[in-house]
GROMACS .gro file of N, CA and C in nm:
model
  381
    1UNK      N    1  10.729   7.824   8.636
    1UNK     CA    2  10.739   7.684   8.605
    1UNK      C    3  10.743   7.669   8.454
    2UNK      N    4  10.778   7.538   8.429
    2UNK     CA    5  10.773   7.506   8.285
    2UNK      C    6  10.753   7.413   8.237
    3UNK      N    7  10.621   7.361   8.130
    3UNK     CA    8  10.541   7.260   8.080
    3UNK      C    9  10.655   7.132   8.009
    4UNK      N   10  10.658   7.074   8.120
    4UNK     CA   11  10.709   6.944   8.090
    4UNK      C   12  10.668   6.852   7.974
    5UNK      N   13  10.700   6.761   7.870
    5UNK     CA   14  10.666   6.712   7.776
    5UNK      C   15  10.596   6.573   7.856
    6UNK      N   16  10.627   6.506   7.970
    6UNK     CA   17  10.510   6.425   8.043
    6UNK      C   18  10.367   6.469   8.068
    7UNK      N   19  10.373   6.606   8.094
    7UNK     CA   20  10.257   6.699   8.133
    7UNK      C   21  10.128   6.665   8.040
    8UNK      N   22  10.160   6.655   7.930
    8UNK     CA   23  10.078   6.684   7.772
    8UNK      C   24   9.997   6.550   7.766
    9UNK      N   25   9.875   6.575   7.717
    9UNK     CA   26   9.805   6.481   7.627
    9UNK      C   27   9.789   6.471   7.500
   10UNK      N   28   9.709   6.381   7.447
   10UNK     CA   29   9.737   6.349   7.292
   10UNK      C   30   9.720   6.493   7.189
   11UNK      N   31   9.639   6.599   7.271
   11UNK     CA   32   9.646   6.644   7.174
   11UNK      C   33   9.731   6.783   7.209
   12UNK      N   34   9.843   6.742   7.282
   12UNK     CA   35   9.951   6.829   7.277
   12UNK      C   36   9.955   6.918   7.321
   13UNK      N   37   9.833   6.963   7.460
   13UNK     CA   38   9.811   7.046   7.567
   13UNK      C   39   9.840   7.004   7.688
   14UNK      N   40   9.874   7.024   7.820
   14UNK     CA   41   9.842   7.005   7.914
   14UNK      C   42   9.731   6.958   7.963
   15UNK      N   43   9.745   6.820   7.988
   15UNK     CA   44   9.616   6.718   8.070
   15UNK      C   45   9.547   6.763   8.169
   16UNK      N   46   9.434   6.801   8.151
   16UNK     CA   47   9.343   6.905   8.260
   16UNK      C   48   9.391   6.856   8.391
   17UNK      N   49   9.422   6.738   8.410
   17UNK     CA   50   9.412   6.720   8.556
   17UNK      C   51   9.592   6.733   8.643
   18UNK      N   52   9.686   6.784   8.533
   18UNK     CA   53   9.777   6.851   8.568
   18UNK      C   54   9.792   7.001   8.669
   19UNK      N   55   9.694   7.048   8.597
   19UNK     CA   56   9.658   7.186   8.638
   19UNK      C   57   9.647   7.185   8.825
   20UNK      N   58   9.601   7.130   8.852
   20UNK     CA   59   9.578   7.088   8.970
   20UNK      C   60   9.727   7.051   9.039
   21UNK      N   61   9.794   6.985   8.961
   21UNK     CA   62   9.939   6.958   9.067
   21UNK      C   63  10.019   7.121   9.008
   22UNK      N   64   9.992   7.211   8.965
   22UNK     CA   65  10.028   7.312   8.928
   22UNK      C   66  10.008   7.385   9.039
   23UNK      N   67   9.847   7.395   9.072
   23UNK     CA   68   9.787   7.465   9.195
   23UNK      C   69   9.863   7.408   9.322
   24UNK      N   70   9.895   7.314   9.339
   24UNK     CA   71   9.955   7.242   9.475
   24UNK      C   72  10.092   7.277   9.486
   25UNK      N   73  10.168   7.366   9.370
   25UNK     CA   74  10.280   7.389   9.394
   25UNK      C   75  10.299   7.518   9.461
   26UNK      N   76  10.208   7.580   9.387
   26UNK     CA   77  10.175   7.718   9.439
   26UNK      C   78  10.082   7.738   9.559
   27UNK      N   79  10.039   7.631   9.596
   27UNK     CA   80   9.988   7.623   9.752
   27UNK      C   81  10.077   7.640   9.855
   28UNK      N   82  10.176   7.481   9.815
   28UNK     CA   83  10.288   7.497   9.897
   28UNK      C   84  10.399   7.592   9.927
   29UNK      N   85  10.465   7.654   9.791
   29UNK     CA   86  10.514   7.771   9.790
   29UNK      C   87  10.477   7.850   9.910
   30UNK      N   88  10.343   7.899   9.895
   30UNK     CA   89  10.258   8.039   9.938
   30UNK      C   90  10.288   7.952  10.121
   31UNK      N   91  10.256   7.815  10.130
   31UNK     CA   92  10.271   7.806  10.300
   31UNK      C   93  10.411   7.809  10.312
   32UNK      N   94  10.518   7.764  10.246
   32UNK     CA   95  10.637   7.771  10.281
   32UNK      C   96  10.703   7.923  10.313
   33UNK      N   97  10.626   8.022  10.219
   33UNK     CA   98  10.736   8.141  10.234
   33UNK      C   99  10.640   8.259  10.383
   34UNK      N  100  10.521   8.179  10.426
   34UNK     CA  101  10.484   8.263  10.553
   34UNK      C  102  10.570   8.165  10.679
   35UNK      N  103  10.605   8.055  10.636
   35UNK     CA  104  10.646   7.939  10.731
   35UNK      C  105  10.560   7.847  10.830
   36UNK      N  106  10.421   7.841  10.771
   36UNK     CA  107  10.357   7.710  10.804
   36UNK      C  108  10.392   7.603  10.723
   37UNK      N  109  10.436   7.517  10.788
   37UNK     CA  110  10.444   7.343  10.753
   37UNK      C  111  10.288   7.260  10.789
   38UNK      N  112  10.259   7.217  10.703
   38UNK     CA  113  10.131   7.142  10.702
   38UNK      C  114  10.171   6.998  10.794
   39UNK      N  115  10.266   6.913  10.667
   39UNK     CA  116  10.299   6.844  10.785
   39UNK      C  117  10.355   6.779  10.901
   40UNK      N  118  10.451   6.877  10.953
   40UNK     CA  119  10.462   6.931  11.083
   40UNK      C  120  10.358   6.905  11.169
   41UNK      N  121  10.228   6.994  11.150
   41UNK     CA  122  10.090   6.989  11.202
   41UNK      C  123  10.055   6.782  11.247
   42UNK      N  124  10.046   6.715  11.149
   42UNK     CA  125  10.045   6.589  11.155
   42UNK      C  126  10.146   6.518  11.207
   43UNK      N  127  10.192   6.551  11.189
   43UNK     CA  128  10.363   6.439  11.314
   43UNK      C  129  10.328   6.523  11.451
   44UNK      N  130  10.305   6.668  11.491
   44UNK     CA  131  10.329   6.725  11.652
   44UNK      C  132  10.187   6.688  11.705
   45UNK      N  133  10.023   6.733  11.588
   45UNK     CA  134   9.927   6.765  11.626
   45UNK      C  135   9.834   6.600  11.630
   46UNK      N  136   9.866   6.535  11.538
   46UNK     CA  137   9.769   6.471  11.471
   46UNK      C  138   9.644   6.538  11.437
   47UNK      N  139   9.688   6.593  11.297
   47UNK     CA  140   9.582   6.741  11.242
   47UNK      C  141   9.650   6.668  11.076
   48UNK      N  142   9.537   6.702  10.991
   48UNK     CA  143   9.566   6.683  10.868
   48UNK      C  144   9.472   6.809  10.791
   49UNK      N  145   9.493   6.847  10.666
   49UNK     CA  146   9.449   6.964  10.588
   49UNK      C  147   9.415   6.883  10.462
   50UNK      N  148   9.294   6.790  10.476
   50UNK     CA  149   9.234   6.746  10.323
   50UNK      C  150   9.179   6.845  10.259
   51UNK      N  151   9.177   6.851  10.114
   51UNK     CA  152   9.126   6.909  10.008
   51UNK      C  153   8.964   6.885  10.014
   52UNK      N  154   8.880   6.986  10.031
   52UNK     CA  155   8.757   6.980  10.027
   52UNK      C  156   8.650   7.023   9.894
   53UNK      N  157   8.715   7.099   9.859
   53UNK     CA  158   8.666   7.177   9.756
   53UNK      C  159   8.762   7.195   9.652
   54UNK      N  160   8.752   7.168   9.520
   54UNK     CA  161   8.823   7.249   9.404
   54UNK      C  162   8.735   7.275   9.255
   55UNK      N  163   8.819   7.388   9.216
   55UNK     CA  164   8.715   7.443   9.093
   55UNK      C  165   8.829   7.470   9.010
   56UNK      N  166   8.755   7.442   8.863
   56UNK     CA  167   8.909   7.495   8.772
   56UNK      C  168   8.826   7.572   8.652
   57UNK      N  169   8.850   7.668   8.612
   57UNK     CA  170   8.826   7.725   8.462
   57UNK      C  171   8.978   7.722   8.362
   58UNK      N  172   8.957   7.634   8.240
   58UNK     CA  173   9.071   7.657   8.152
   58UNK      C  174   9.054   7.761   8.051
   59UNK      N  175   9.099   7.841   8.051
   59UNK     CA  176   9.084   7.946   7.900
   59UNK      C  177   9.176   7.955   7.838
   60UNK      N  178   9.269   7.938   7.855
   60UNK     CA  179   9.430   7.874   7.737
   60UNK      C  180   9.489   7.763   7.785
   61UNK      N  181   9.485   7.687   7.653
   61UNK     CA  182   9.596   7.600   7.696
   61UNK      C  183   9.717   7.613   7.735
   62UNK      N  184   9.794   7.547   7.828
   62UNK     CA  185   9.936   7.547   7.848
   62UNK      C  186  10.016   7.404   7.714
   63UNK      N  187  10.110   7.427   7.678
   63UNK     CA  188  10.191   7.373   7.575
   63UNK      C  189  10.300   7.323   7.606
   64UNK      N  190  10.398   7.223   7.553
   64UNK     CA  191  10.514   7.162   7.610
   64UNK      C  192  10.607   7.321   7.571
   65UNK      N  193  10.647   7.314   7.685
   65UNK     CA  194  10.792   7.406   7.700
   65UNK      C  195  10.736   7.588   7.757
   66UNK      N  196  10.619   7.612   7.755
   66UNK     CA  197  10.533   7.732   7.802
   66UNK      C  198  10.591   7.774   7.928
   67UNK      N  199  10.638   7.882   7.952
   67UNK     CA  200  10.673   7.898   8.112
   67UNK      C  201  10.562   8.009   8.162
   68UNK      N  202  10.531   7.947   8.240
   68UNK     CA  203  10.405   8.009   8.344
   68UNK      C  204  10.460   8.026   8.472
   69UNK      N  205  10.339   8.115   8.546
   69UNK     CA  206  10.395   8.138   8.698
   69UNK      C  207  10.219   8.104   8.738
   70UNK      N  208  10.201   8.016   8.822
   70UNK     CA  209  10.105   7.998   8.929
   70UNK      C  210  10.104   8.028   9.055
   71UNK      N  211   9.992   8.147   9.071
   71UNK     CA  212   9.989   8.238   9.187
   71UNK      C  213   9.899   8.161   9.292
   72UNK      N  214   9.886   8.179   9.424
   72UNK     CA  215   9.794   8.168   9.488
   72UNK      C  216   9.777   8.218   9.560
   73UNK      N  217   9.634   8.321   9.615
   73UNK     CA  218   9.637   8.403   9.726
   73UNK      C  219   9.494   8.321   9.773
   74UNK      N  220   9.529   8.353   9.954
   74UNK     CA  221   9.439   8.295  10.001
   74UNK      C  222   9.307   8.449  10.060
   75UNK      N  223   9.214   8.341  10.032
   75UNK     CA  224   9.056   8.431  10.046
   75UNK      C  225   9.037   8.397  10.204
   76UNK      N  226   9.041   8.314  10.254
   76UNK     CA  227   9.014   8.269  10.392
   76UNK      C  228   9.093   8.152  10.449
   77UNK      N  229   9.092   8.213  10.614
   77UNK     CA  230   9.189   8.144  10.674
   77UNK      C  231   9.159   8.061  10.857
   78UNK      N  232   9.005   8.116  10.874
   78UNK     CA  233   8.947   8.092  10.987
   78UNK      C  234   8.863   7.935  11.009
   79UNK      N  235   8.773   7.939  10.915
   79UNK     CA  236   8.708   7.770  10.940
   79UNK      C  237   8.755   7.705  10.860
   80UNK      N  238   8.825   7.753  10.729
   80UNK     CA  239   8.914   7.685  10.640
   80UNK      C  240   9.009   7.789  10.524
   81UNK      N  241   9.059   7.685  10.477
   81UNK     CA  242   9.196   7.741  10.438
   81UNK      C  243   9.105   7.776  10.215
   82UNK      N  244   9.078   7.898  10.216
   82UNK     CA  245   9.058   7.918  10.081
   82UNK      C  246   9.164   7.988   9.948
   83UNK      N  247   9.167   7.946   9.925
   83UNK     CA  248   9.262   7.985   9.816
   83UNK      C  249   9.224   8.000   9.644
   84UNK      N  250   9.200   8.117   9.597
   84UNK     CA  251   9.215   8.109   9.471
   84UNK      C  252   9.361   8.106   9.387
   85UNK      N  253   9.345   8.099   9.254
   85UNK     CA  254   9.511   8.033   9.179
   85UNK      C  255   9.482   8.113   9.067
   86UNK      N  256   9.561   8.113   9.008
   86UNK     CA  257   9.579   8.192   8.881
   86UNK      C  258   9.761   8.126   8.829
   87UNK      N  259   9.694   8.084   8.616
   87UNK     CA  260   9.808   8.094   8.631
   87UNK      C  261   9.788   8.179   8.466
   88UNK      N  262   9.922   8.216   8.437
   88UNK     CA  263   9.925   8.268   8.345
   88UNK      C  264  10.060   8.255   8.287
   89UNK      N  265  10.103   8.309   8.145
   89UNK     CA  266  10.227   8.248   8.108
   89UNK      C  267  10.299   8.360   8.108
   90UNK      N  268  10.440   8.363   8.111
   90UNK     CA  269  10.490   8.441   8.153
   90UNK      C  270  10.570   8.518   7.996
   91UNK      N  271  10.554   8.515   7.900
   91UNK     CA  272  10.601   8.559   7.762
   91UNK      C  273  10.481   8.675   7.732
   92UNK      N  274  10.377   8.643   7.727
   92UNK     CA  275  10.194   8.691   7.686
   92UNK      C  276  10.166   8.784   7.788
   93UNK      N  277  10.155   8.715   7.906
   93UNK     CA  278  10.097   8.791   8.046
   93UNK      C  279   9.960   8.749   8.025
   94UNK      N  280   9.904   8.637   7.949
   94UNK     CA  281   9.779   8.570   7.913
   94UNK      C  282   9.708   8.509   8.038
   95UNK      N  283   9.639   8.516   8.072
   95UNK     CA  284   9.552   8.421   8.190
   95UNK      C  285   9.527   8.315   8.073
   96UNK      N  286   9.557   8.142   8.158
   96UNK     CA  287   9.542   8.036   8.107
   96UNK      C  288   9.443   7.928   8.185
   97UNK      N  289   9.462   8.008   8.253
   97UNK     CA  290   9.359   7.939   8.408
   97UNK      C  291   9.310   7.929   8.529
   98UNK      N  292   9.204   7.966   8.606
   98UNK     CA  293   9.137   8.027   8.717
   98UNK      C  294   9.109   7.890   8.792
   99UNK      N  295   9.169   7.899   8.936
   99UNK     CA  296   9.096   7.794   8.993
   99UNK      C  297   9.075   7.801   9.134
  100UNK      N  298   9.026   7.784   9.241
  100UNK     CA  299   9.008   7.774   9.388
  100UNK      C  300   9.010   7.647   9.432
  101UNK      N  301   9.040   7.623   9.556
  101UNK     CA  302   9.049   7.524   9.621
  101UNK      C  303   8.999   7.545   9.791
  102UNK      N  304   8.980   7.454   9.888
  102UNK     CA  305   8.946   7.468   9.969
  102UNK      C  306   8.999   7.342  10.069
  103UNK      N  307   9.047   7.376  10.206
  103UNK     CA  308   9.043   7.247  10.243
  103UNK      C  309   9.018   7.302  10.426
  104UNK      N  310   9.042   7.176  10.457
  104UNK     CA  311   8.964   7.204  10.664
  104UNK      C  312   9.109   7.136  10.728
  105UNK      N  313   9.064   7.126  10.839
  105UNK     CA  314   9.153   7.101  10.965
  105UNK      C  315   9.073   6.959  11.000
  106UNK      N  316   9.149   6.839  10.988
  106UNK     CA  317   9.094   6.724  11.068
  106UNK      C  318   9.198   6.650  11.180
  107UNK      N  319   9.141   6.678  11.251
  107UNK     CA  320   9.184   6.552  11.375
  107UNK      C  321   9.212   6.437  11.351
  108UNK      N  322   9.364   6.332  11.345
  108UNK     CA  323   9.323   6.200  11.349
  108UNK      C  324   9.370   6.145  11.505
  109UNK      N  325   9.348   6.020  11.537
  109UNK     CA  326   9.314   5.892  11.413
  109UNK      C  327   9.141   5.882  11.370
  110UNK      N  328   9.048   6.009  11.423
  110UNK     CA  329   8.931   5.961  11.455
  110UNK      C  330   8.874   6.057  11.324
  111UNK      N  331   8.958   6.106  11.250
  111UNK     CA  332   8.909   6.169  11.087
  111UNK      C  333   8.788   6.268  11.178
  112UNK      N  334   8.781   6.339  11.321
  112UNK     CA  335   8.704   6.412  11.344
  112UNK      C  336   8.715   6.562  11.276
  113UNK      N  337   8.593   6.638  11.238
  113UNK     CA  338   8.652   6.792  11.192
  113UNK      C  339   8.671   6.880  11.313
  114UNK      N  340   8.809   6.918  11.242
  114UNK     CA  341   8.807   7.059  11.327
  114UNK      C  342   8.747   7.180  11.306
  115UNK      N  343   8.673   7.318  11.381
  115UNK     CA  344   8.597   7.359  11.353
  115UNK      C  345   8.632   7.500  11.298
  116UNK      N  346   8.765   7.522  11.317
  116UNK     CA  347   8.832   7.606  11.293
  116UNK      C  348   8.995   7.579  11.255
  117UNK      N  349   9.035   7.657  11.178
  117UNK     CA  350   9.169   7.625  11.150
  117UNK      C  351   9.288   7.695  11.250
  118UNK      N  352   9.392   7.635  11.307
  118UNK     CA  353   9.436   7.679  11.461
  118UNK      C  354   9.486   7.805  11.405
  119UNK      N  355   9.507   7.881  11.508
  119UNK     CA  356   9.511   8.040  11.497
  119UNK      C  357   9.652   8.065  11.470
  120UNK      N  358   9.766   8.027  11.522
  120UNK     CA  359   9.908   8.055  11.393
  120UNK      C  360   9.899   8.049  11.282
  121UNK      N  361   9.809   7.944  11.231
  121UNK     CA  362   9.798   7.930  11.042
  121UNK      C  363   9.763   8.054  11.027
  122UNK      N  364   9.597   8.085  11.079
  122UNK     CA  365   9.537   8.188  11.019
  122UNK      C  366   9.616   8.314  11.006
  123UNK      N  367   9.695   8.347  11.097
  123UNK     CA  368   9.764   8.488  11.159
  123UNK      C  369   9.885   8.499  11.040
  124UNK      N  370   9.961   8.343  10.999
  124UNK     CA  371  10.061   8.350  10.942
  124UNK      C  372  10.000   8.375  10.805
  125UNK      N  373   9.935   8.325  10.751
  125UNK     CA  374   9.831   8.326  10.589
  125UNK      C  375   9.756   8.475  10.610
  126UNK      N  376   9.765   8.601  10.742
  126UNK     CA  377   9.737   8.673  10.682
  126UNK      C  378   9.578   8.725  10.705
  127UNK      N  379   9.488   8.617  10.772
  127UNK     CA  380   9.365   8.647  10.772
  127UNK      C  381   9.275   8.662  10.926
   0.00000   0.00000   0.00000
């Protein structure tokens, strides 16, 4: 990817809370290329995958025009979907930023939890 000049705040870094739609690209990526569709799940199942958990460490800034690659491998795939991220820039080979995320399986219309995440995800993600 590459640091868009919207991305940036005043002081000419990447707005911490960018980082995060960084991680969501590389979420999606990572479900698209095993071939789970999330929401698929919600139009066939009435099942949704909210975000439960996230953590971020910044140790470099990202800069307008920086091309980075944001990785994500997932840690767990049974009661929920874990994923750590990494991104780093791709000129350096610098780590710029560490982050995890977490999310569950809910049932609607009744926002009940599910207690496990259904067993194609898990099998397709690997775990």
């Amino acid at each position: 990817m590459k640091v868009p000049f919207h991305d940036l705040d005043p002081m000419q870094v990447v707005w911490h809370g960018n980082y995060f739609k960084y991680f969501d690209v590389a979420r999606f990526g990572l479900f698209e290329s095993v071939g789970v569709d999330l929401y698929g799940y919600l139009e066939s199942r009435q099942m949704v995958f909210p975000i439960t958990r996230s953590s971020i460490k910044h140790i470099l800034p990202l800069r307008f025009d920086d091309t980075f690659v944001c990785r994500a491998t997932v840690t767990e795939a049974r009661y929920k979907i874990a994923m750590d991220f990494e991104i780093r820039r791709v000129d350096t080979g610098e780590i710029c930023t560490r982050g995890r995320g977490e999310q569950v399986a809910v049932r609607l219309p009744d926002m009940n939890l599910e207690f496990e995440i259904p067993p194609e995800i898990t099998r397709a993600l690997g775990c």
